[in-house]
CSV table of C-alpha atoms in Angstrom, one decimal:
chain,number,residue,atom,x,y,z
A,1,UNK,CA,190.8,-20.0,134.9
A,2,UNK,CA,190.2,-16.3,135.9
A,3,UNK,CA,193.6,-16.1,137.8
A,4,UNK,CA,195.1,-16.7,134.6
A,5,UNK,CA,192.9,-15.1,132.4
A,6,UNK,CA,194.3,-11.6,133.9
A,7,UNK,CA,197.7,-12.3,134.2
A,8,UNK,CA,197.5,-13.5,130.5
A,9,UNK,CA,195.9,-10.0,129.4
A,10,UNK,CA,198.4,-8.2,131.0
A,11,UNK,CA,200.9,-9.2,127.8
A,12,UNK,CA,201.5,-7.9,124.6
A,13,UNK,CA,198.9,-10.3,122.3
A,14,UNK,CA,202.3,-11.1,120.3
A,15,UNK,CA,202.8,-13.7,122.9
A,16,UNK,CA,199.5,-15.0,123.2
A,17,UNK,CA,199.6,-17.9,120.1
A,18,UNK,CA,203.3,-18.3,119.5
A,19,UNK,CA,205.0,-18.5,123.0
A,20,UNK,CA,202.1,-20.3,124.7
A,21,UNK,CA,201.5,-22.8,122.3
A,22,UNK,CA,205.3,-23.7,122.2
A,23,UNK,CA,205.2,-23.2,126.0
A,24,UNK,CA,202.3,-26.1,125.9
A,25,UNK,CA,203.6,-28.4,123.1
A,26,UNK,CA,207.4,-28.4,124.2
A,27,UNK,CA,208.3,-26.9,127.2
A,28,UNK,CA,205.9,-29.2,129.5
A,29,UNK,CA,203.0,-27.9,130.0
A,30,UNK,CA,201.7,-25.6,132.9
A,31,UNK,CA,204.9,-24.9,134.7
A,32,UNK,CA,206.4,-23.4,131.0
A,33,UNK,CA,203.7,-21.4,130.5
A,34,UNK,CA,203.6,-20.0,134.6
A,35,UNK,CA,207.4,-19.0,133.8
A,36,UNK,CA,206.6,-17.1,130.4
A,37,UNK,CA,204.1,-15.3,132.3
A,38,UNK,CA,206.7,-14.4,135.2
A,39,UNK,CA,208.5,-13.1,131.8
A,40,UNK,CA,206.2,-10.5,131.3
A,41,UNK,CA,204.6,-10.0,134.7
A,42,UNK,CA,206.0,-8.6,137.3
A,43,UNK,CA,206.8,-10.7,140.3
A,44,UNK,CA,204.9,-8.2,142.5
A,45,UNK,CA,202.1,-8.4,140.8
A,46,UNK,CA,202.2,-12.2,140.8
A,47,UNK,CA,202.6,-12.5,144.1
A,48,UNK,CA,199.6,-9.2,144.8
A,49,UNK,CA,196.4,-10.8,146.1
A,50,UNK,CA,194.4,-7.4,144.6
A,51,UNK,CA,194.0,-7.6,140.5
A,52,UNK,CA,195.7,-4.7,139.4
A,53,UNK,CA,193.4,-2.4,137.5
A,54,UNK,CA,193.7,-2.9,133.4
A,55,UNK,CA,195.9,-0.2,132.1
A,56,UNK,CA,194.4,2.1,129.7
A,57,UNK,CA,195.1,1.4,126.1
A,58,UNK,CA,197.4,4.1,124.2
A,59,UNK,CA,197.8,4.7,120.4
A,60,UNK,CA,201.1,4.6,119.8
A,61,UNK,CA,202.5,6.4,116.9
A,62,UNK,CA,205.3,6.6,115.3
A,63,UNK,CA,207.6,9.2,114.1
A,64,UNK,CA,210.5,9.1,111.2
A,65,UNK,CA,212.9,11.7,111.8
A,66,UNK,CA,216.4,11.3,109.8
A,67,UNK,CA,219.3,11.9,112.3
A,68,UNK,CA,221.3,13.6,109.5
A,69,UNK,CA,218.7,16.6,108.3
A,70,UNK,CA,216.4,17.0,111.8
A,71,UNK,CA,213.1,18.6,111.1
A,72,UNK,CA,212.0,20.5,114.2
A,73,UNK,CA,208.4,20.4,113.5
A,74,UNK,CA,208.1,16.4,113.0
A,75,UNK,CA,209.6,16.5,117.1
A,76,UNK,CA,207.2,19.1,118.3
A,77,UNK,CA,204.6,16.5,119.7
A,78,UNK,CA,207.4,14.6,121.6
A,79,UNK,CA,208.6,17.2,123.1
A,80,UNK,CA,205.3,18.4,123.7
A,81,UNK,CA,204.3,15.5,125.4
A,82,UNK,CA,207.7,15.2,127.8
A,83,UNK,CA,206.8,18.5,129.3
A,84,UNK,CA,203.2,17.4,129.8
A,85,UNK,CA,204.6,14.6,132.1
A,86,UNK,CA,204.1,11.7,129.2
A,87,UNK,CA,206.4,9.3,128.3
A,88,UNK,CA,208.0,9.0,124.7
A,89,UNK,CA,210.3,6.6,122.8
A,90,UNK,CA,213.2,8.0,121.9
A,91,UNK,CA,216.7,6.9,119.7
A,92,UNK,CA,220.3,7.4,121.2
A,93,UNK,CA,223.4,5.8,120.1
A,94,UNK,CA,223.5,3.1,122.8
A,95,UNK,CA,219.5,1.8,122.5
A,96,UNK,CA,216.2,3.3,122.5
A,97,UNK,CA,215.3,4.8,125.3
A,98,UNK,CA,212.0,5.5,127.0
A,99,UNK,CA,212.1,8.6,128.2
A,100,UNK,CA,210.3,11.2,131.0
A,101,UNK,CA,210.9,14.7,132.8
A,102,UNK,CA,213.4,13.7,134.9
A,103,UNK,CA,212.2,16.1,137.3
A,104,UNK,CA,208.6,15.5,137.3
A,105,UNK,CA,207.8,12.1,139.8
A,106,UNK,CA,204.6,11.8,138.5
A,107,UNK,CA,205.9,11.6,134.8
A,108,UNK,CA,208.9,9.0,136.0
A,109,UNK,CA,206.1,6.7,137.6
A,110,UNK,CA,204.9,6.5,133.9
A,111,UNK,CA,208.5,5.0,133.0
A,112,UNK,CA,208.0,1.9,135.3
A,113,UNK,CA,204.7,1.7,134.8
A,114,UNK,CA,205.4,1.3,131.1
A,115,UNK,CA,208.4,-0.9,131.1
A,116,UNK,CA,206.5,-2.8,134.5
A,117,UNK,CA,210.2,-2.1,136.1
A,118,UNK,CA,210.7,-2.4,139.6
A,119,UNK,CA,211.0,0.9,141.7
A,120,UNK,CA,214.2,0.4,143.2
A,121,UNK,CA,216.2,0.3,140.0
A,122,UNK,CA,216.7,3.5,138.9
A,123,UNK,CA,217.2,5.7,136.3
A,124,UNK,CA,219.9,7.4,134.5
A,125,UNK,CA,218.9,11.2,133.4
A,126,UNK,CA,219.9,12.4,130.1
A,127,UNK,CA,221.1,16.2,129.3
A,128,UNK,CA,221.5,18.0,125.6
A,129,UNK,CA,223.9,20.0,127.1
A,130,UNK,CA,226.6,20.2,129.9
A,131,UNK,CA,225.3,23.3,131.7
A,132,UNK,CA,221.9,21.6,132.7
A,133,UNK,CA,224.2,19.6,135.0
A,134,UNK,CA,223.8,22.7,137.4
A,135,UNK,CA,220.3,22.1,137.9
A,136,UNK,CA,221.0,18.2,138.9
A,137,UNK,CA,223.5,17.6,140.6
A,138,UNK,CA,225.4,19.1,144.2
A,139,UNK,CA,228.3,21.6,142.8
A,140,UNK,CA,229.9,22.0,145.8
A,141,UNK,CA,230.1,18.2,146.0
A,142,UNK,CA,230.7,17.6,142.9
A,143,UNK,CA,233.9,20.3,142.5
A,144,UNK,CA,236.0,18.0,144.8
A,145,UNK,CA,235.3,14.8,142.4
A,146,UNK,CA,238.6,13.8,140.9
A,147,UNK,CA,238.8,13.0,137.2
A,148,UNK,CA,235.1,14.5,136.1
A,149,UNK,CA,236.2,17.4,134.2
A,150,UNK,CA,238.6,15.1,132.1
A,151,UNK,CA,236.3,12.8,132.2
A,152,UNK,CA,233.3,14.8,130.6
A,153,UNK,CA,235.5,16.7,128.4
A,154,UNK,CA,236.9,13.6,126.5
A,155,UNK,CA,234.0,11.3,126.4
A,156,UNK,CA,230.8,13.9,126.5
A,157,UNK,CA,228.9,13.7,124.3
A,158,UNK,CA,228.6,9.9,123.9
A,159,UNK,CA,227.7,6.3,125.7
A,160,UNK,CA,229.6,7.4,129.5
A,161,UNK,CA,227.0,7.8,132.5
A,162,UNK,CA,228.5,9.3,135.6
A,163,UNK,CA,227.4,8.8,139.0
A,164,UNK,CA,227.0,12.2,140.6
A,165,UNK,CA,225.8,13.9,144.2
A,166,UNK,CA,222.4,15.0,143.0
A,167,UNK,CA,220.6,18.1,143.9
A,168,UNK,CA,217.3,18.1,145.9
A,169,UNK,CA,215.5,19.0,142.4
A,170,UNK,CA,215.8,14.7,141.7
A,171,UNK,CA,213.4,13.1,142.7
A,172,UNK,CA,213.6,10.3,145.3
A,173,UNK,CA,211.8,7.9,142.1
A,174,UNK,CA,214.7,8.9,139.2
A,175,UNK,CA,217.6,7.6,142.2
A,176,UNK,CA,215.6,4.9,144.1
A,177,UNK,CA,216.6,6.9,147.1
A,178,UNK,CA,220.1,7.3,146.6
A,179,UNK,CA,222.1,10.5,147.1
A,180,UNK,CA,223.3,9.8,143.8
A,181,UNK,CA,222.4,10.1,140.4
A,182,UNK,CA,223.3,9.2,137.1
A,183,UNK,CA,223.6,11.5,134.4
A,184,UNK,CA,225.2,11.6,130.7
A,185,UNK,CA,224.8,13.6,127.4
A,186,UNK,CA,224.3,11.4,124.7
A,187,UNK,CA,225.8,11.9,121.0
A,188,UNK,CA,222.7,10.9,119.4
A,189,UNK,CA,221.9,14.6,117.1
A,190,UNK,CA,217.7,13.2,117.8
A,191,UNK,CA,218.0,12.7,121.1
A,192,UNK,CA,219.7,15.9,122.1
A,193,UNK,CA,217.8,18.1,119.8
A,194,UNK,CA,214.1,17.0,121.4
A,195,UNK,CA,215.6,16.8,125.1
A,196,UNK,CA,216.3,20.8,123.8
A,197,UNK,CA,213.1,21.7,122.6
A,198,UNK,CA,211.4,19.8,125.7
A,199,UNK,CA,213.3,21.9,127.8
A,200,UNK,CA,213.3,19.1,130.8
A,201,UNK,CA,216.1,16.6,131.5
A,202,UNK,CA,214.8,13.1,130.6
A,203,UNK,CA,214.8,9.7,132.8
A,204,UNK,CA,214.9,7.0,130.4
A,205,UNK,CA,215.9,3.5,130.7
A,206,UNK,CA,215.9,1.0,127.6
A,207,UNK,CA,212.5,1.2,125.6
A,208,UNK,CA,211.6,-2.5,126.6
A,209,UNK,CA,209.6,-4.3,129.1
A,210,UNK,CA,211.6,-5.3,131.9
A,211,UNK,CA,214.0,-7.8,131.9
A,212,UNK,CA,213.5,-8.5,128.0
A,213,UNK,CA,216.2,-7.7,125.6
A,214,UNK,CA,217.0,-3.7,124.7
A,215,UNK,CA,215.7,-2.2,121.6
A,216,UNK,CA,217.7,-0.8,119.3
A,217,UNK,CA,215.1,-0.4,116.6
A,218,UNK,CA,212.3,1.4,116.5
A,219,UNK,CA,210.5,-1.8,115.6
A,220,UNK,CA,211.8,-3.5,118.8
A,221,UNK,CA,210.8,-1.1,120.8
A,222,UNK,CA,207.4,-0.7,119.4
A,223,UNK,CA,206.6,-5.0,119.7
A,224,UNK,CA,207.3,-4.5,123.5
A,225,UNK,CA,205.4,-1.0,124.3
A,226,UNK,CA,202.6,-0.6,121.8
A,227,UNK,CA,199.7,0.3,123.2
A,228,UNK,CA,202.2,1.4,126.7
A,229,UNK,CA,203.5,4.9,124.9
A,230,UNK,CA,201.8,7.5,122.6
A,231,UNK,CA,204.8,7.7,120.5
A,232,UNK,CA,208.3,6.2,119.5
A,233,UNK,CA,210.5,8.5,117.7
A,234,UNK,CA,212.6,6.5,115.1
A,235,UNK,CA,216.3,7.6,114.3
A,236,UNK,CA,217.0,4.4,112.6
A,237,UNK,CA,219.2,1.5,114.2
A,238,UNK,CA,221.1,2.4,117.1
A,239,UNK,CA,225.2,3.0,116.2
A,240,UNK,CA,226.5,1.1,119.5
A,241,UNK,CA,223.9,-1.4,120.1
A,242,UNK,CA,224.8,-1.8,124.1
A,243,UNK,CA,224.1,0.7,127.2
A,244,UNK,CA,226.4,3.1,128.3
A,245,UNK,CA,229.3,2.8,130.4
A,246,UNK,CA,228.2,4.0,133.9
A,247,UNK,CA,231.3,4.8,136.2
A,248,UNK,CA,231.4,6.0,139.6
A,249,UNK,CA,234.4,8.5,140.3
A,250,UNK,CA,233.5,9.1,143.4
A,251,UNK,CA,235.3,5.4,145.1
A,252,UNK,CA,239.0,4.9,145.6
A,253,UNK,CA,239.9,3.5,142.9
A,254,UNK,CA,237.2,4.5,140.0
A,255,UNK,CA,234.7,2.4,139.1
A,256,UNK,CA,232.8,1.0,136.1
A,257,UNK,CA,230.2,-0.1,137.6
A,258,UNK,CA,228.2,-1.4,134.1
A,259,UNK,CA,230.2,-1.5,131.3
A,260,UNK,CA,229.4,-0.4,128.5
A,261,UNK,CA,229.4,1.9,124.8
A,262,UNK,CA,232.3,3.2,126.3
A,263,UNK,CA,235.8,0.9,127.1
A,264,UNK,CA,237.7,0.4,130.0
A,265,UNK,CA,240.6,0.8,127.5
A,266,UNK,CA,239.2,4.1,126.6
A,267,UNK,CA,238.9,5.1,130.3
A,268,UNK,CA,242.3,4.2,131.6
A,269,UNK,CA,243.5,6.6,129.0
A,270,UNK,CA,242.1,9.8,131.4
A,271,UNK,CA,242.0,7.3,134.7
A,272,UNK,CA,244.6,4.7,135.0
A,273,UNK,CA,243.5,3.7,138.2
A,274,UNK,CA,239.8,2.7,137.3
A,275,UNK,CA,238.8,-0.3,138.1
A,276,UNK,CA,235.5,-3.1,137.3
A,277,UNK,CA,233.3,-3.6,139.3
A,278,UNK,CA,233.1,-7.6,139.5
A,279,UNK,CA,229.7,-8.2,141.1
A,280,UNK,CA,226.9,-9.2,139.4
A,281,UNK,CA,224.3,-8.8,141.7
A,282,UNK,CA,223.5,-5.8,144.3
A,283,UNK,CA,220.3,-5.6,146.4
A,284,UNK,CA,220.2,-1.8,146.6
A,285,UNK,CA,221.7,-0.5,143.0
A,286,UNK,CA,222.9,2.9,142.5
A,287,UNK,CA,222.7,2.4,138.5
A,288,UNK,CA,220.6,0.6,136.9
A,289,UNK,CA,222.0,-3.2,135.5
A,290,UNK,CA,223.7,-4.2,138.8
A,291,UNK,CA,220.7,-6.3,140.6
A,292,UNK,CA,217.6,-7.9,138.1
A,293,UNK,CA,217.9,-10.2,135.2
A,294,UNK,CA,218.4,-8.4,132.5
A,295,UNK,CA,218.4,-8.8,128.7
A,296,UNK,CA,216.8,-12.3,128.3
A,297,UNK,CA,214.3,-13.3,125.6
A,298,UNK,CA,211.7,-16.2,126.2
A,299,UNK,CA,214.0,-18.5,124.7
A,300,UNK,CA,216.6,-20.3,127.1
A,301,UNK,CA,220.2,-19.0,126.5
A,302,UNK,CA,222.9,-20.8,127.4
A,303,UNK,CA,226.5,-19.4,127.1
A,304,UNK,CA,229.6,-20.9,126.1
A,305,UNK,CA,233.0,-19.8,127.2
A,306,UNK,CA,236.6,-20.6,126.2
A,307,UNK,CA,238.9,-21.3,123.5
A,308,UNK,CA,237.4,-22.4,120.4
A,309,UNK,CA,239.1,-25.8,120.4
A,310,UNK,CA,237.1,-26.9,123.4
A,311,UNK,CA,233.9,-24.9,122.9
A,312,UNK,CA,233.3,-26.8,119.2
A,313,UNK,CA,233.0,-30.0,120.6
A,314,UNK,CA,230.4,-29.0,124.0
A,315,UNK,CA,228.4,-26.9,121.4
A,316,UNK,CA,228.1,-29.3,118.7
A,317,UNK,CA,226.8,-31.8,121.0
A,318,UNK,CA,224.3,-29.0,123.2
A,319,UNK,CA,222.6,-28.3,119.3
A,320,UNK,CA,222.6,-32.0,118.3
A,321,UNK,CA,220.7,-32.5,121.7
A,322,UNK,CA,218.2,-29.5,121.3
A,323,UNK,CA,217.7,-30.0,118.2
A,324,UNK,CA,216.9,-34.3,118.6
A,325,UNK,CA,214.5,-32.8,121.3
A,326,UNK,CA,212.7,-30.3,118.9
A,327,UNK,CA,212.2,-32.7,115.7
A,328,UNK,CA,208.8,-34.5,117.4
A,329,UNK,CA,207.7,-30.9,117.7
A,330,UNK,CA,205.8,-28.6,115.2
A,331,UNK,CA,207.8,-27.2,112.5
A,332,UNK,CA,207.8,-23.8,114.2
A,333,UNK,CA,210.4,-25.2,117.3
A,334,UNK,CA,213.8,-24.6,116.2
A,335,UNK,CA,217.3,-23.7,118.0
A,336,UNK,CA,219.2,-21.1,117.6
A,337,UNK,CA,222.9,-20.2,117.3
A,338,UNK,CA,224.6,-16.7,117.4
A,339,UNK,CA,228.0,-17.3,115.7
A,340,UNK,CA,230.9,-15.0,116.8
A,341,UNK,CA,233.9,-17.4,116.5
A,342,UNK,CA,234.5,-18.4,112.6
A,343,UNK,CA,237.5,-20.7,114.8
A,344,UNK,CA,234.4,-22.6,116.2
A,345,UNK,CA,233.7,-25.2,113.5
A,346,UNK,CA,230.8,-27.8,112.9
A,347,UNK,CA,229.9,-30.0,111.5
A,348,UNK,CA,227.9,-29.5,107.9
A,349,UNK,CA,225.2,-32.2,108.1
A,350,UNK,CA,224.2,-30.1,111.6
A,351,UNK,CA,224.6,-26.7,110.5
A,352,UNK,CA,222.0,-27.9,107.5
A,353,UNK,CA,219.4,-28.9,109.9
A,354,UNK,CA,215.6,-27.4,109.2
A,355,UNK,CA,215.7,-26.8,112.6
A,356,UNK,CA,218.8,-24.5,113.1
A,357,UNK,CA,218.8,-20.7,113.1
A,358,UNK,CA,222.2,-19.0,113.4
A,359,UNK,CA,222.8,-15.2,113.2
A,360,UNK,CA,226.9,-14.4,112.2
A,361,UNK,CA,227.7,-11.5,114.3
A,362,UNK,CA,231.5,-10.2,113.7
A,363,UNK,CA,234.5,-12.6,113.0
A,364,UNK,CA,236.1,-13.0,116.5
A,365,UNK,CA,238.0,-9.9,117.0
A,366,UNK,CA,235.6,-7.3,115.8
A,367,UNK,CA,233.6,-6.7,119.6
A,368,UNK,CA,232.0,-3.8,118.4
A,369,UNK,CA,230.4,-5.6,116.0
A,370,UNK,CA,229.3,-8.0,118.5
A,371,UNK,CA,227.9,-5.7,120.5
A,372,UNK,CA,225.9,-3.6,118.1
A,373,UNK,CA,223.9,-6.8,116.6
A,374,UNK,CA,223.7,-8.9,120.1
A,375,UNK,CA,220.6,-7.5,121.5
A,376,UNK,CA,219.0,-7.5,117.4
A,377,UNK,CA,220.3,-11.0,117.8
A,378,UNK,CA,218.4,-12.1,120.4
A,379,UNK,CA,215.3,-11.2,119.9
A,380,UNK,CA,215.4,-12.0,115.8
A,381,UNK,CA,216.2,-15.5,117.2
A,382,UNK,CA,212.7,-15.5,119.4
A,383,UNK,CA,211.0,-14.1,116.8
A,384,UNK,CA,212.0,-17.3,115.0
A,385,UNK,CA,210.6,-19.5,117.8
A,386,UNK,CA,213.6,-20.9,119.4
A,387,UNK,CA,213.1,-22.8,122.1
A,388,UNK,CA,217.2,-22.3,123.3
A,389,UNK,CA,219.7,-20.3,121.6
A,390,UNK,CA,223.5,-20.9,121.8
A,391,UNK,CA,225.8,-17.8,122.6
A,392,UNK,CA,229.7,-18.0,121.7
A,393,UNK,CA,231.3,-15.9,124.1
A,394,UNK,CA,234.2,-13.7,123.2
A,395,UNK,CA,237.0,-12.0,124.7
A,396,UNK,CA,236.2,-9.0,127.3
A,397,UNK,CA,239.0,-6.7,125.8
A,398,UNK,CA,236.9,-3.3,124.2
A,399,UNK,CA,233.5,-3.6,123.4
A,400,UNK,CA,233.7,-7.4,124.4
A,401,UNK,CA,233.7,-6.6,128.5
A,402,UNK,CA,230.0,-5.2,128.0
A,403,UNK,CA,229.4,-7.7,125.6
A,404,UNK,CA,229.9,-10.5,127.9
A,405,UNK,CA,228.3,-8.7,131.2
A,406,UNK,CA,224.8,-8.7,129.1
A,407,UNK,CA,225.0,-12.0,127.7
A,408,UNK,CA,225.9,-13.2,131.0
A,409,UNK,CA,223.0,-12.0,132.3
A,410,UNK,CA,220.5,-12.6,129.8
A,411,UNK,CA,222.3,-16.5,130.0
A,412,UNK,CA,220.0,-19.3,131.9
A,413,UNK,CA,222.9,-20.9,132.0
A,414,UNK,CA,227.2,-20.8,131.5
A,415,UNK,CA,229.1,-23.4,129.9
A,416,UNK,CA,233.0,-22.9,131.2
A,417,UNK,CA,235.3,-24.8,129.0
């Protein structure tokens, strides 16, 4: 009863009642409940046989600042506390990020201590303008790198990260001990103005706890790190809704190496030769995405690919099952269904159930509408207290290749058709 008395503290007490009572009443029992804790714990301090000391409890405020008429003074605490080596929540045009002096260790251990991410993912640094890449990254190197000036001049500022020689000024933390480091200059007028008036580069990954999916709200990003940060700066929803596009020039041929806000369409126009990278999974990342589960809220997702003809008739019977299952339950158990394919029809009397949930999201051929509600998606549909959720895959062409490489992830399982 103690052992799981502090791993259960350890999560946000928005858990607590909903997810472990369905974990108990639906999901059978102990073994449900061990794997929503593994959700929110990490697997190192599962496995620790010392209780980690409680972490100290933080008022987290937040602050309104419209993107469109930036008031200086409302981002003077922010920026106060990024050059006192805290971490803040702030907007960018891909997803909240959670943000530290990139070149401050101390201040970075705040980041995975926060978001309870592992050390050996690491972080991509952000600039507010192009000249702070002097201070970050190996010129000499860097001057041989085909591509980067083309590169940075057509898609900085916006959702691109490039993978770069970095300068001994990194710290070993913000790579994970690469010689590498990711760097981009976001578009987002918020972010760049308080990453000027910190005067510091800022690490930040996603403003979420790891593994759970990214925040593109303020709102999201305060359920998972109230009480983590002293303050979220809200610029309204995010305008992409997916993580940037990290690419590596550096390999023969270029690489996308997480695809993301920005396409490979796009990127072929100034490199014709780049390239996906197809693996899902790396042991030692360079970037962050390419080795943990990623994405996934408490609900099982299961992912269904193909042409609409054939994925109808496996998803009509996956909800019909779920949904049989969840009718004995309480009235708070219900399935869920994000719609992308108008194409994929079923049938009324199941689409009426009590005990369906299904977020629209785009019309088949609009991906970047797909990919700015898909995270939003997700959680909205654990909020509701699904037990499963049903994803409709779409194509990879534009915005639908990082579409597919988060719900893929974030998937328990793929259905192939």
């Amino acid at each position: 009863q103690s052992t799981w008395g502090s791993l259960l503290s350890r999560f946000p007490s928005r858990y607590k009642a909903r997810h472990l009572v369905r974990a108990f009443c639906m999901l059978g029992g102990l073994h449900s409940l061990r794997s929503i804790v593994r959700r929110h714990v990490h697997p190192r301090a599962m496995a620790s046989s010392t209780p980690e000391a409680p972490a100290a409890v933080i008022e987290t405020k937040i602050i309104k600042v419209d993107p469109q008429a930036i008031d200086d003074a409302l981002l003077e605490r922010p920026a106060a506390l990024l050059r006192q080596g805290e971490v803040v929540v702030l907007p960018t045009e891909t997803v909240y990020g959670l943000g530290a002096n990139a070149l401050d260790a101390r201040a970075c251990e705040g980041i995975f201590r926060a978001k309870q991410r592992p050390s050996d993912n690491p972080l991509i640094v952000h600039i507010a303008q192009r000249s702070a890449l002097a201070e970050l990254v190996d010129a000499a190197a860097c001057a041989s790198i085909p591509y980067l000036d083309a590169v940075l001049d057509r898609f900085w500022p916006g959702p691109l990260t490039v993978l770069l020689p970095k300068s001994r000024a990194v710290p070993d933390l913000v790579t994970a001990g690469h010689p590498s480091v990711a760097v981009r200059m976001p578009s987002h007028p918020i972010a760049r103005r308080l990453i000027e008036l910190a005067g510091v580069p800022v690490a930040a990954p996603s403003a979420n706890l790891s593994g759970r999916p990214s925040p593109t709200t303020a709102i999201h990003a305060f359920v998972d790190l109230n009480t983590r940060v002293g303050c979220i700066v809200d610029g309204g929803p995010c305008a992409v809704g997916v993580e940037s596009t990290v690419v590596d020039l550096t390999s023969s041929p270029p690489m996308v190496l997480r695809p993301g806000g920005v396409t490979l369409e796009q990127l072929r126009v100034v490199v014709p030769s780049m390239a996906v990278f197809a693996a899902l999974h790396v042991d030692k990342p360079a970037t962050p995405g390419l080795k943990y589960k990623h994405y996934s809220p408490d609900a099982r997702v299961v992912l269904f690919e193909g042409a609409p003809a054939d994925v109808a008739p496996a998803l009509e019977s996956f909800l019909a099952a779920q949904i049989a299952a969840v009718e004995t339950a309480p009235e708070t158990a219900v399935v869920g269904l994000i719609h992308t394919q108008p194409a994929v029809t079923l049938p009324e009397q199941l689409l009426r159930s009590p005990r369906l949930r299904i977020v629209p999201l785009g019309n088949g051929s609009e991906p970047d509408v797909v990919a700015r509600g898909i995270f939003g998606a997700l959680r909205e549909l654990d909020e509701a207290g699904c037990v499963s959720i049903a994803v409709e895959g779409i194509s990879e062409a534009h915005e639908g290749l990082a579409v597919m490489n988060r719900v893929r992830k974030a998937a328990s399982e793929v259905v192939q058709l």
